[in-house]
């Protein structure tokens, strides 16, 4: 019997699922109106949902063993404590977008590890958002759904996240990566035929999140906004590397390096897309290496755990490896020849052990479809 039946005493009207994601390349570019290249993965959040007629929205997390509830009519903006802010927040954001969100019982069950950089939050928002909009009888555009998830996270959870995670979760496609232009929100599916290439996409979760993650993220965003202002543009998307270097004096060393990362990273995303579209996978290795070095040296968001994992993966034969996600902990991602996956995992664990770091979790993910109804 399902967890839903145990909790609600009836079967759900349907089950919806939305994936987590791993970002192949394009880090800290989303909030600079730039480009990102995430991949939706074969881990996701399932939302089992049944409509209620009394206007109450009740939710339960299998992972946390905790529930919460609110009347849909009483949902308001403003930061709400606890995990249910994601669920109630997405219901609020959809209602703000004009969707007549009904009352419902919602049970979520996810195999995306929370806080590991695979975006368990977007998976949760998108699964619940798709379920509620279908139960409302409204076909919500996928980008509108992603925006509702982001709005929930920004205005109800209180996390100033960009749009990458939700867009990857709704627009993902099996065997593909998703090129997203964060300014226009234009999406392009880019082939990532790993099996044909004899490669695996490997996540190396350091299992650490450093205390300065939130403050560090906010400080990086601020530096980017300041740099764009000094350069006289709306966002760092709008400048070339030459313009950044030429303004070194006005920017000062730190803002110069932050801007140089963003501008060079945008170029690397587009180069990675060209490489994939022309079948030149070997070109991804140097691009991922340059991305990692730039995040480590110019943007200063890597940590010893991520550097160690990346180096170990490359030493053991990965084609490319880099930190992924916001940094200060979380995960690295590597493209690894299929027969070398065990060696990469082994080397990463051994390297962590000898550096006195936590044992990383290493696993393969598969590029998968975006949010969908399962039953
Ligand atoms: P990430 O998205 O990288 O996993 P976040 O901090 O953005 O990390 O989101 C993690 C948060 O999302 C958790 O702390 C929790 O509040 C919420 N969350 C994710 N998955 C679940 C789940 N299965 N049940 C309850 N809450 C969840
Ligand atoms: Mg998240």
Coordinates of C-alpha atoms and ligand atoms in Angstrom, one line a residue:
X1 CA 0.0 0.0 0.0
X2 CA 1.3 3.5 -0.8
X3 CA 2.4 6.1 1.8
X4 CA -0.4 8.2 0.5
X5 CA -3.1 5.7 1.3
X6 CA -1.6 5.2 4.8
X7 CA -1.8 8.9 5.4
X8 CA -4.9 10.0 3.7
X9 CA -7.0 6.8 3.7
X10 CA -7.7 6.9 -0.1
X11 CA -5.7 6.6 -3.3
X12 CA -4.3 9.7 -4.9
X13 CA -5.9 11.2 -8.1
X14 CA -2.4 11.0 -9.7
X15 CA 1.3 10.8 -9.2
X16 CA 3.6 13.5 -10.7
X17 CA 7.4 13.5 -10.8
X18 CA 10.1 16.1 -11.4
X19 CA 13.8 15.5 -11.6
X20 CA 16.8 17.0 -9.8
X21 CA 19.6 18.3 -12.0
X22 CA 23.3 18.5 -12.3
X23 CA 24.9 21.5 -14.0
X24 CA 27.4 20.4 -16.7
X25 CA 28.9 23.9 -17.0
X26 CA 27.8 27.6 -16.4
X27 CA 28.2 28.4 -12.7
X28 CA 27.1 31.7 -11.1
X29 CA 26.1 32.9 -14.6
X30 CA 22.3 32.5 -14.1
X31 CA 21.9 35.7 -12.0
X32 CA 24.1 37.6 -14.4
X33 CA 21.6 37.0 -17.2
X34 CA 24.0 34.5 -18.7
X35 CA 24.0 30.9 -20.0
X36 CA 23.8 27.6 -18.2
X37 CA 23.9 24.0 -19.3
X38 CA 22.2 21.7 -16.8
X39 CA 21.1 18.1 -17.1
X40 CA 17.9 16.7 -15.6
X41 CA 18.8 13.5 -13.8
X42 CA 17.2 10.1 -13.0
X43 CA 16.5 11.1 -9.4
X44 CA 13.5 13.1 -8.6
X45 CA 10.6 14.0 -6.3
X46 CA 7.3 12.2 -6.6
X47 CA 4.2 14.0 -5.6
X48 CA 1.1 11.9 -5.0
X49 CA -1.9 14.3 -4.9
X50 CA -5.6 14.1 -4.4
X51 CA -8.0 17.0 -4.7
X52 CA -9.9 18.2 -1.6
X53 CA -13.1 20.0 -1.7
X54 CA -12.7 22.1 1.5
X55 CA -9.9 24.4 0.1
X56 CA -7.3 23.0 2.5
X57 CA -3.8 22.3 1.2
X58 CA -2.2 19.5 3.3
X59 CA 1.3 18.2 2.7
X60 CA 3.5 15.5 4.0
X61 CA 7.1 14.6 3.4
X62 CA 8.1 10.9 3.5
X63 CA 11.7 11.8 4.0
X64 CA 11.1 14.1 6.9
X65 CA 8.1 12.4 8.4
X66 CA 6.5 15.8 8.8
X67 CA 3.4 17.5 7.6
X68 CA 1.9 21.0 7.4
X69 CA -1.3 22.6 6.1
X70 CA -2.9 25.9 5.1
X71 CA -6.1 27.0 3.5
X72 CA -5.3 27.8 -0.1
X73 CA -7.2 31.1 0.2
X74 CA -5.0 32.1 3.1
X75 CA -1.7 31.7 1.4
X76 CA 0.3 34.9 1.3
X77 CA 3.8 36.0 0.3
X78 CA 6.3 36.4 3.1
X79 CA 9.0 34.0 4.3
X80 CA 7.6 30.9 6.0
X81 CA 9.7 28.6 8.1
X82 CA 10.2 24.9 7.3
X83 CA 10.1 22.6 4.4
X84 CA 6.4 23.1 3.7
X85 CA 7.3 26.6 2.5
X86 CA 8.2 25.0 -0.8
X87 CA 4.8 23.4 -1.2
X88 CA 2.7 26.2 0.1
X89 CA 4.9 28.7 -1.7
X90 CA 4.4 27.0 -5.1
X91 CA 0.6 26.9 -4.6
X92 CA 0.7 30.6 -3.7
X93 CA 2.9 31.5 -6.7
X94 CA 0.6 29.5 -9.1
X95 CA -2.4 31.3 -7.7
X96 CA -0.7 34.6 -8.2
X97 CA -0.1 33.5 -11.8
X98 CA -3.8 33.0 -12.2
X99 CA -4.1 29.3 -11.7
X100 CA -7.2 28.3 -9.7
X101 CA -5.3 26.1 -7.3
X102 CA -7.6 23.7 -5.5
X103 CA -7.3 22.3 -2.0
X104 CA -5.4 19.0 -2.0
X105 CA -3.6 16.3 0.0
X106 CA 0.0 16.2 -1.2
X107 CA 2.5 13.5 -0.2
X108 CA 6.1 14.0 -1.5
X109 CA 8.7 11.3 -1.7
X110 CA 12.1 12.1 -3.1
X111 CA 15.4 10.4 -3.9
X112 CA 17.2 13.6 -4.6
X113 CA 19.5 14.1 -1.6
X114 CA 18.7 17.5 0.1
X115 CA 21.4 20.1 0.1
X116 CA 23.9 18.1 -2.0
X117 CA 23.7 20.4 -5.0
X118 CA 21.3 18.2 -7.1
X119 CA 18.4 20.6 -6.5
X120 CA 16.0 18.7 -4.4
X121 CA 14.2 22.0 -3.9
X122 CA 13.4 22.5 -7.6
X123 CA 12.4 18.9 -7.9
X124 CA 9.9 19.4 -5.0
X125 CA 8.5 22.6 -6.4
X126 CA 8.1 21.4 -9.9
X127 CA 6.5 18.1 -9.0
X128 CA 4.0 19.8 -6.7
X129 CA 3.5 22.7 -9.1
X130 CA 2.7 20.4 -12.1
X131 CA 0.4 18.3 -9.9
X132 CA -1.6 21.3 -8.6
X133 CA -1.9 22.9 -12.0
X134 CA -3.2 19.7 -13.6
X135 CA -5.7 19.2 -10.8
X136 CA -6.8 22.8 -11.4
X137 CA -7.5 21.7 -15.0
X138 CA -5.1 24.3 -16.4
X139 CA -2.3 23.6 -18.8
X140 CA 0.5 25.8 -17.4
X141 CA 3.3 26.6 -19.8
X142 CA 6.5 24.8 -18.5
X143 CA 8.5 28.0 -18.2
X144 CA 5.6 29.6 -16.2
X145 CA 5.7 26.5 -13.9
X146 CA 9.5 27.0 -13.4
X147 CA 9.0 30.7 -12.6
X148 CA 6.3 29.8 -10.0
X149 CA 8.9 27.4 -8.4
X150 CA 11.5 30.2 -8.4
X151 CA 9.0 32.7 -7.0
X152 CA 8.1 30.3 -4.2
X153 CA 11.7 29.9 -3.3
X154 CA 12.5 33.6 -3.5
X155 CA 9.4 35.0 -1.8
X156 CA 8.2 32.3 0.5
X157 CA 11.2 30.2 1.4
X158 CA 13.4 33.3 1.3
X159 CA 16.3 32.0 -0.9
X160 CA 17.5 34.3 -3.6
X161 CA 18.0 31.5 -6.2
X162 CA 18.1 32.0 -10.0
X163 CA 15.9 30.2 -12.5
X164 CA 18.3 27.4 -13.6
X165 CA 17.2 24.5 -11.4
X166 CA 13.5 24.8 -12.1
X167 CA 14.0 25.3 -15.8
X168 CA 16.2 22.1 -15.9
X169 CA 13.6 20.2 -13.9
X170 CA 10.7 21.1 -16.3
X171 CA 12.6 21.2 -19.6
X172 CA 14.9 18.3 -19.2
X173 CA 15.0 15.6 -21.9
X174 CA 16.4 12.1 -21.8
X175 CA 19.8 11.9 -23.4
X176 CA 20.2 15.6 -23.4
X177 CA 21.4 18.7 -21.6
X178 CA 19.4 21.9 -21.5
X179 CA 21.0 25.2 -22.8
X180 CA 19.2 28.0 -21.0
X181 CA 19.6 31.7 -21.8
X182 CA 18.7 33.1 -18.4
X183 CA 17.9 36.5 -19.8
X184 CA 15.4 35.5 -22.5
X185 CA 14.5 32.2 -20.8
X186 CA 15.0 30.6 -24.2
X187 CA 15.7 26.9 -23.9
X188 CA 17.6 24.6 -26.4
X189 CA 17.9 20.9 -26.0
X190 CA 21.6 19.8 -26.6
X191 CA 22.4 16.2 -27.4
X192 CA 24.4 14.4 -24.6
X193 CA 24.4 10.8 -25.9
X194 CA 26.6 9.5 -23.1
X195 CA 26.0 5.8 -23.8
X196 CA 27.1 6.1 -27.5
X197 CA 30.1 8.1 -26.3
X198 CA 31.0 5.4 -23.8
X199 CA 30.8 7.9 -21.0
X200 CA 29.1 8.2 -17.6
X201 CA 28.0 11.4 -15.8
X202 CA 29.3 11.0 -12.3
X203 CA 28.4 13.0 -9.3
X204 CA 30.9 13.3 -6.4
X205 CA 29.1 14.6 -3.4
X206 CA 31.6 15.9 -0.9
X207 CA 28.9 15.7 1.9
X208 CA 30.0 19.0 3.3
X209 CA 28.3 22.4 3.2
X210 CA 30.4 25.2 4.7
X211 CA 28.9 27.7 7.0
X212 CA 29.7 30.7 4.7
X213 CA 27.7 29.2 1.8
X214 CA 24.7 31.6 2.2
X215 CA 26.7 34.7 2.9
X216 CA 29.3 33.8 0.3
X217 CA 26.6 33.4 -2.4
X218 CA 25.0 36.8 -1.5
X219 CA 28.4 38.5 -1.5
X220 CA 29.2 37.1 -5.0
X221 CA 25.9 38.3 -6.3
X222 CA 26.5 41.7 -4.9
X223 CA 30.0 41.9 -6.4
X224 CA 28.6 41.0 -9.8
X225 CA 25.9 43.7 -9.6
X226 CA 28.5 46.3 -8.6
X227 CA 30.8 45.3 -11.4
X228 CA 28.0 45.5 -14.0
X229 CA 27.1 49.0 -12.6
X230 CA 30.7 50.2 -12.8
X231 CA 30.9 48.9 -16.4
X232 CA 27.6 50.7 -17.2
X233 CA 25.6 47.6 -18.3
X234 CA 22.5 45.9 -17.0
X235 CA 24.3 42.6 -16.3
X236 CA 27.7 41.0 -16.8
X237 CA 26.1 39.2 -19.8
X238 CA 26.6 42.4 -21.7
X239 CA 30.4 42.8 -21.5
X240 CA 33.3 41.1 -23.2
X241 CA 36.5 40.0 -21.5
X242 CA 38.4 42.9 -23.1
X243 CA 35.9 45.4 -21.6
X244 CA 36.4 43.8 -18.2
X245 CA 40.2 43.8 -18.4
X246 CA 40.2 47.4 -19.7
X247 CA 38.2 48.5 -16.6
X248 CA 40.6 46.8 -14.2
X249 CA 41.4 50.1 -12.5
X250 CA 37.8 51.1 -11.8
X251 CA 36.7 47.6 -10.8
X252 CA 39.5 46.9 -8.4
X253 CA 41.1 43.4 -8.0
X254 CA 38.2 41.5 -6.5
X255 CA 35.4 42.7 -8.8
X256 CA 37.7 42.3 -11.7
X257 CA 38.2 38.6 -10.9
X258 CA 34.5 38.0 -10.2
X259 CA 33.5 39.6 -13.5
X260 CA 36.2 37.7 -15.4
X261 CA 34.8 34.5 -14.1
X262 CA 31.2 35.3 -15.2
X263 CA 32.2 36.5 -18.6
X264 CA 34.6 33.7 -19.4
X265 CA 32.2 31.1 -18.0
X266 CA 29.4 32.3 -20.4
X267 CA 31.9 31.8 -23.3
X268 CA 32.7 28.3 -22.0
X269 CA 29.0 27.3 -21.9
X270 CA 28.6 28.3 -25.5
X271 CA 31.8 26.5 -26.5
X272 CA 30.6 23.4 -24.7
X273 CA 27.3 23.5 -26.6
X274 CA 29.2 23.9 -29.9
X275 CA 31.4 20.9 -28.9
X276 CA 28.4 18.7 -28.1
X277 CA 26.5 19.8 -31.3
X278 CA 29.6 18.9 -33.4
X279 CA 30.4 15.7 -31.6
X280 CA 33.7 17.0 -30.3
X281 CA 33.3 15.7 -26.8
X282 CA 37.1 15.8 -26.2
X283 CA 36.7 19.6 -26.1
X284 CA 34.6 19.4 -22.9
X285 CA 37.6 18.3 -20.8
X286 CA 39.5 21.6 -21.1
X287 CA 36.3 23.6 -20.8
X288 CA 35.4 21.9 -17.5
X289 CA 38.9 22.3 -16.2
X290 CA 38.9 26.0 -17.1
X291 CA 35.5 26.4 -15.4
X292 CA 36.8 24.8 -12.2
X293 CA 40.0 26.8 -12.1
X294 CA 38.0 30.0 -12.7
X295 CA 35.5 29.2 -9.9
X296 CA 38.4 28.3 -7.6
X297 CA 40.8 31.2 -8.4
X298 CA 38.7 34.1 -9.7
X299 CA 35.3 33.5 -8.1
X300 CA 36.7 31.8 -5.0
X301 CA 33.7 29.5 -4.3
X302 CA 35.5 26.1 -4.3
X303 CA 36.8 24.4 -1.2
X304 CA 39.4 21.8 -0.5
X305 CA 36.8 19.0 -0.6
X306 CA 35.7 20.0 -4.2
X307 CA 39.3 20.5 -5.4
X308 CA 40.3 17.1 -4.0
X309 CA 37.4 15.3 -5.7
X310 CA 38.0 17.0 -9.1
X311 CA 41.7 16.2 -9.0
X312 CA 41.1 12.6 -8.0
X313 CA 38.5 12.2 -10.8
X314 CA 40.9 13.6 -13.4
X315 CA 43.8 11.5 -12.0
X316 CA 41.7 8.3 -12.3
X317 CA 40.9 9.1 -16.0
X318 CA 37.9 11.4 -16.1
X319 CA 37.6 13.2 -19.4
X320 CA 36.5 16.3 -17.5
X321 CA 35.6 17.3 -14.0
X322 CA 34.5 20.4 -12.1
X323 CA 32.7 21.6 -9.1
X324 CA 29.0 22.1 -9.8
X325 CA 26.3 24.2 -8.0
X326 CA 27.0 27.2 -5.9
X327 CA 30.1 26.0 -4.2
X328 CA 31.4 26.1 -0.6
X329 CA 30.7 22.4 -0.5
X330 CA 28.1 20.3 -2.4
X331 CA 29.1 18.2 -5.4
X332 CA 31.5 17.9 -8.3
X333 CA 30.5 16.5 -11.6
X334 CA 32.7 14.4 -13.9
X335 CA 32.5 12.8 -17.4
X336 CA 34.0 9.4 -17.0
X337 CA 34.7 6.6 -19.5
X338 CA 32.3 3.8 -18.5
X339 CA 35.0 1.3 -17.5
X340 CA 36.7 3.9 -15.3
X341 CA 33.7 4.7 -13.0
X342 CA 34.8 2.4 -10.2
X343 CA 38.4 3.7 -10.4
X344 CA 37.2 7.3 -10.1
X345 CA 35.0 6.5 -7.1
X346 CA 37.9 4.6 -5.5
X347 CA 40.4 7.4 -6.1
X348 CA 38.0 10.1 -4.8
X349 CA 37.4 8.2 -1.6
X350 CA 41.1 7.5 -1.1
X351 CA 42.1 11.1 -1.8
X352 CA 39.5 12.3 0.8
X353 CA 40.7 9.8 3.3
X354 CA 44.4 10.8 3.0
X355 CA 43.4 14.5 3.2
X356 CA 41.4 13.8 6.3
X357 CA 38.1 14.8 4.6
X358 CA 34.7 13.2 4.7
X359 CA 34.2 10.2 2.5
X360 CA 32.4 11.4 -0.7
X361 CA 29.3 9.8 -2.1
X362 CA 30.0 8.9 -5.7
X363 CA 27.3 7.8 -8.1
X364 CA 26.3 7.8 -11.8
X365 CA 23.3 9.9 -13.0
X366 CA 21.5 9.6 -16.3
X367 CA 20.2 12.5 -18.4
X368 CA 16.4 12.2 -18.0
X369 CA 13.1 13.8 -19.0
X370 CA 11.6 16.7 -17.1
X371 CA 8.6 16.9 -14.9
X372 CA 5.7 14.6 -15.9
X373 CA 2.7 12.7 -14.8
X374 CA 3.5 9.1 -13.8
X375 CA 0.0 7.8 -13.2
Ligands
LIG1 P1 19.2 21.5 -2.9 O1 18.1 22.1 -3.7 O2 20.6 21.7 -3.5 O3 19.0 20.1 -2.5 P2 18.2 23.4 -1.0 O4 18.7 24.0 0.2 O5 17.9 24.4 -2.1 O6 19.2 22.3 -1.5 O7 16.9 22.6 -0.8 C1 16.8 21.7 0.2 C2 15.6 21.9 1.0 O8 14.4 21.5 0.2 C3 15.5 21.0 2.3 O9 16.1 21.6 3.4 C4 14.0 20.9 2.5 O10 13.5 22.0 3.1 C5 13.4 20.9 1.0 N1 13.2 19.5 0.5 C6 13.8 18.9 -0.5 N2 13.4 17.6 -0.6 C7 12.5 17.4 0.3 C8 11.7 16.3 0.7 N3 11.7 15.2 0.1 N4 10.9 16.5 1.8 C9 10.8 17.7 2.5 N5 11.6 18.7 2.1 C10 12.4 18.6 1.1
LIG2 MG1 17.9 24.1 -4.2

